[in-house]
């Protein structure tokens, strides 16, 4: 996929012209929306040797003294977790 096609892949119902797979074109838009809702993001990158890598970056959950998880606040040290 070209760079512009990789970005379009996050449009609802978009499918590449040469796509031979069944599906609705909703998977990647849902993943991006969920990642962004949690303060993260997802991108598609050309994989070494061909194909694509979907890289999902998420903010880690910080446990409060009460044991209740929460996201890091802005200004606090942020670490990212990448999922390939």
N, CA, C and O of each residue as an XYZ file, in Angstrom:
336
protein
N       0.845     -1.188      0.000
C       0.000      0.000      0.000
C       0.885      1.244      0.000
O       1.949      1.280      0.619
N       0.418      2.240     -0.702
C       1.117      3.513     -0.674
C       0.836      4.200      0.656
O      -0.053      3.788      1.401
N       1.595      5.245      0.947
C       1.379      5.989      2.197
C      -0.030      6.572      2.264
O      -0.667      6.531      3.317
N      -0.520      7.113      1.151
C      -1.874      7.684      1.151
C      -2.934      6.596      1.328
O      -3.953      6.826      1.979
N      -2.701      5.416      0.757
C      -3.644      4.301      0.949
C      -3.632      3.815      2.394
O      -4.671      3.438      2.936
N      -2.452      3.824      3.016
C      -2.374      3.412      4.428
C      -3.178      4.354      5.308
O      -3.809      3.911      6.268
N      -3.168      5.637      5.003
C      -3.974      6.586      5.791
C      -5.461      6.415      5.484
O      -6.294      6.496      6.386
N      -5.792      6.182      4.233
C      -7.200      5.967      3.853
C      -7.765      4.697      4.470
O      -8.977      4.590      4.657
N      -6.913      3.742      4.786
C      -7.355      2.472      5.362
C      -8.108      2.679      6.674
O      -8.808      1.777      7.133
N      -7.971      3.858      7.280
C      -8.671      4.164      8.528
C     -10.016      4.836      8.281
O     -10.732      5.145      9.233
N     -10.372      5.069      7.016
C     -11.704      5.599      6.668
C     -12.711      4.453      6.742
O     -12.442      3.348      6.272
N     -13.863      4.725      7.332
C     -14.880      3.677      7.426
C     -15.283      3.191      6.033
O     -15.488      3.997      5.125
N     -15.391      1.906      5.875
C     -15.833      1.208      4.675
C     -14.852      1.275      3.513
O     -15.153      0.742      2.444
N     -13.685      1.910      3.676
C     -12.709      1.961      2.587
C     -11.989      0.633      2.470
O     -11.594      0.032      3.469
N     -11.826      0.185      1.234
C     -11.047     -1.021      0.948
C     -10.194     -0.746     -0.271
O     -10.620     -0.051     -1.193
N      -9.004     -1.285     -0.276
C      -8.099     -1.089     -1.410
C      -8.736     -1.648     -2.671
O      -9.469     -2.636     -2.624
N      -8.453     -1.015     -3.789
C      -9.044     -1.430     -5.065
C      -8.668     -2.863     -5.422
O      -9.449     -3.573     -6.055
N      -7.469     -3.290     -5.016
C      -7.024     -4.644     -5.352
C      -7.248     -5.639     -4.208
O      -6.611     -6.691     -4.165
N      -8.148     -5.306     -3.288
C      -8.432     -6.176     -2.147
C      -9.253     -7.387     -2.582
O     -10.286     -7.253     -3.238
N      -8.778     -8.555     -2.209
C      -9.472     -9.795     -2.562
C     -10.047    -10.481     -1.328
O     -10.379    -11.666     -1.367
N     -10.160     -9.740     -0.246
C     -10.638    -10.309      1.005
C     -12.027     -9.779      1.323
O     -12.369     -8.646      0.985
N     -12.812    -10.608      1.970
C     -14.129    -10.164      2.395
C     -13.978     -9.312      3.656
O     -12.985     -9.422      4.376
N     -14.927     -8.502      3.901
C     -14.923     -7.661      5.093
C     -15.705     -6.396      4.830
O     -16.095     -6.107      3.698
N     -15.927     -5.650      5.888
C     -16.729     -4.436      5.772
C     -15.901     -3.169      5.685
O     -16.424     -2.114      5.324
N     -14.623     -3.250      6.009
C     -13.807     -2.047      6.032
C     -13.995     -1.259      7.315
O     -13.778     -0.047      7.329
N     -14.394     -1.922      8.397
C     -14.612     -1.236      9.670
C     -13.560     -1.570     10.728
O     -13.460     -0.863     11.730
N     -12.785     -2.617     10.533
C     -11.843     -3.053     11.563
C     -10.834     -2.000     11.968
O     -10.723     -1.678     13.151
N     -10.094     -1.453     11.012
C      -9.078     -0.451     11.334
C      -9.673      0.842     11.881
O      -9.107      1.405     12.817
N     -10.794      1.343     11.341
C     -11.380      2.538     11.948
C     -11.782      2.317     13.416
O     -11.643      3.220     14.240
N     -12.276      1.126     13.735
C     -12.649      0.832     15.121
C     -11.397      0.789     16.004
O     -11.393      1.338     17.105
N     -10.346      0.141     15.522
C      -9.103      0.069     16.290
C      -8.564      1.469     16.557
O      -8.163      1.773     17.680
N      -8.549      2.328     15.530
C      -8.022      3.691     15.721
C      -8.870      4.475     16.718
O      -8.331      5.183     17.569
N     -10.178      4.356     16.621
C     -11.051      5.095     17.536
C     -10.822      4.641     18.984
O     -10.752      5.470     19.891
N     -10.708      3.340     19.195
C     -10.471      2.824     20.548
C      -9.106      3.260     21.080
O      -8.981      3.651     22.240
N      -8.083      3.189     20.219
C      -6.744      3.603     20.649
C      -6.734      5.080     21.021
O      -6.176      5.452     22.053
N      -7.339      5.921     20.197
C      -7.353      7.356     20.474
C      -8.196      7.694     21.692
O      -7.885      8.642     22.414
N      -9.256      6.937     21.930
C     -10.084      7.173     23.115
C      -9.279      6.952     24.391
O      -9.558      7.561     25.424
N      -8.291      6.089     24.313
C      -7.436      5.824     25.463
C      -6.162      6.645     25.470
O      -5.258      6.375     26.260
N      -6.074      7.648     24.600
C      -4.901      8.507     24.565
C      -3.775      7.978     23.703
O      -2.662      8.501     23.759
N      -4.036      6.954     22.905
C      -3.007      6.369     22.045
C      -3.277      6.637     20.583
O      -3.990      7.577     20.233
N      -2.707      5.813     19.734
C      -2.912      5.950     18.293
C      -2.496      4.652     17.616
O      -1.905      3.771     18.240
N      -2.808      4.549     16.351
C      -2.410      3.403     15.538
C      -2.005      3.912     14.167
O      -2.641      4.810     13.615
N      -0.940      3.331     13.619
C      -0.486      3.672     12.268
C      -0.150      2.381     11.531
O       0.156      1.360     12.147
N      -0.210      2.442     10.227
C       0.223      1.338      9.377
C       1.564      1.729      8.778
O       1.725      2.833      8.257
N       2.521      0.818      8.854
C       3.852      1.066      8.312
C       4.226     -0.070      7.379
O       3.831     -1.218      7.580
N       4.992      0.269      6.356
C       5.504     -0.768      5.466
C       6.421     -1.678      6.273
O       7.316     -1.204      6.973
N       6.200     -2.973      6.174
C       7.000     -3.947      6.927
C       8.249     -4.324      6.144
O       8.214     -4.399      4.916
N       9.334     -4.556      6.836
C      10.538     -5.027      6.153
C      10.237     -6.344      5.441
O       9.682     -7.258      6.050
N      10.583     -6.449      4.206
C      10.336     -7.671      3.448
C       8.969     -7.727      2.807
O       8.624     -8.732      2.186
N       8.169     -6.660      2.941
C       6.848     -6.611      2.328
C       5.728     -6.703      3.338
O       5.932     -7.131      4.474
N       4.556     -6.303      2.921
C       3.394     -6.320      3.799
C       3.314     -5.075      4.665
O       3.960     -4.065      4.390
N       2.514     -5.166      5.709
C       2.291     -4.026      6.597
C       2.446     -4.434      8.054
O       2.194     -5.578      8.431
N       2.864     -3.470      8.861
C       2.828     -3.600     10.310
C       1.795     -2.605     10.814
O       1.826     -1.434     10.435
N       0.893     -3.053     11.653
C      -0.029     -2.153     12.345
C       0.578     -1.900     13.715
O       0.705     -2.822     14.521
N       0.954     -0.648     13.985
C       1.599     -0.289     15.241
C       0.582      0.465     16.092
O       0.113      1.540     15.719
N       0.254     -0.116     17.234
C      -0.700      0.485     18.163
C       0.091      0.974     19.370
O       0.787      0.198     20.025
N      -0.023      2.277     19.657
C       0.650      2.854     20.828
C      -0.411      3.202     21.854
O      -1.373      3.913     21.563
N      -0.218      2.687     23.065
C      -1.170      2.908     24.148
C      -0.455      3.482     25.358
O       0.710      3.176     25.609
N      -1.168      4.323     26.110
C      -0.618      4.823     27.363
C      -0.778      3.737     28.421
O      -1.808      3.065     28.478
N       0.231      3.568     29.249
C       0.095      2.567     30.304
C      -0.856      3.054     31.388
O      -1.055      4.257     31.561
N      -1.421      2.136     32.094
C      -2.294      2.459     33.214
C      -1.414      2.652     34.441
O      -0.533      1.837     34.714
N      -1.657      3.741     35.186
C      -0.919      4.020     36.411
C      -1.822      3.655     37.573
O      -2.952      4.133     37.668
N      -1.318      2.803     38.461
C      -2.146      2.385     39.590
C      -2.037      3.402     40.713
O      -0.938      3.784     41.114
N      -3.191      3.840     41.220
C      -3.244      4.776     42.332
C      -3.076      4.003     43.637
O      -3.226      2.782     43.654
N      -2.770      4.696     44.723
C      -2.623      4.010     46.001
C      -3.870      3.205     46.394
O      -3.762      2.219     47.123
N      -5.034      3.614     45.923
C      -6.263      2.890     46.253
C      -6.404      1.616     45.431
O      -7.325      0.830     45.651
N      -5.492      1.412     44.483
C      -5.572      0.237     43.632
C      -6.434      0.444     42.399
O      -6.639     -0.486     41.619
N      -6.946      1.668     42.217
C      -7.785      1.982     41.068
C      -6.906      2.441     39.910
O      -6.144      3.394     40.072
N      -6.985      1.807     38.766
C      -6.138      2.230     37.648
C      -6.615      3.553     37.046
O      -7.810      3.852     37.060
N      -5.690      4.332     36.524
C      -6.002      5.560     35.796
C      -4.887      5.817     34.794
O      -3.796      5.255     34.897
N      -5.181      6.683     33.816
C      -4.153      7.064     32.841
C      -3.269      8.141     33.432
O      -3.692      8.894     34.309
N      -2.038      8.212     32.948
C      -1.115      9.259     33.380
C      -1.670     10.617     32.975
O      -2.215     10.769     31.881
N      -1.533     11.595     33.847
C      -1.974     12.965     33.547
C      -0.921     13.664     32.717
O       0.245     13.269     32.702
N      -1.351     14.720     32.018
C      -0.368     15.455     31.228
C       0.609     16.116     32.194
O       0.223     16.551     33.279
N       1.846     16.188     31.801
C       2.886     16.730     32.658
C       3.609     15.637     33.427
O       4.747     15.833     33.853
N       2.973     14.498     33.611
C       3.636     13.382     34.255
C       4.476     12.650     33.221
O       4.236     12.749     32.018
N       5.451     11.924     33.705
C       6.269     11.135     32.800
C       5.400     10.149     32.063
O       4.650      9.390     32.678
N       5.494     10.155     30.757
C       4.672      9.263     29.957
C       5.544      8.212     29.301
O       6.597      8.522     28.744
N       5.112      7.003     29.371
C       5.747      5.916     28.661
C       4.699      5.338     27.733
O       3.505      5.354     28.033
N       5.152      4.834     26.621
C       4.232      4.269     25.652
C       4.469      2.775     25.537
O       5.595      2.292     25.662
N       3.420      2.078     25.303
C       3.494      0.649     25.040
C       3.117      0.469     23.569
O       2.030      0.870     23.152
N       4.005     -0.127     22.790
C       3.725     -0.369     21.376
C       3.387     -1.835     21.178
O       4.065     -2.717     21.706
N       2.340     -2.087     20.416
C       1.918     -3.445     20.124
C       1.976     -3.634     18.620
O       1.367     -2.862     17.880
N       2.693     -4.639     18.155
C       2.803     -4.900     16.720
C       1.888     -6.028     16.343
O       1.827     -6.409     15.174
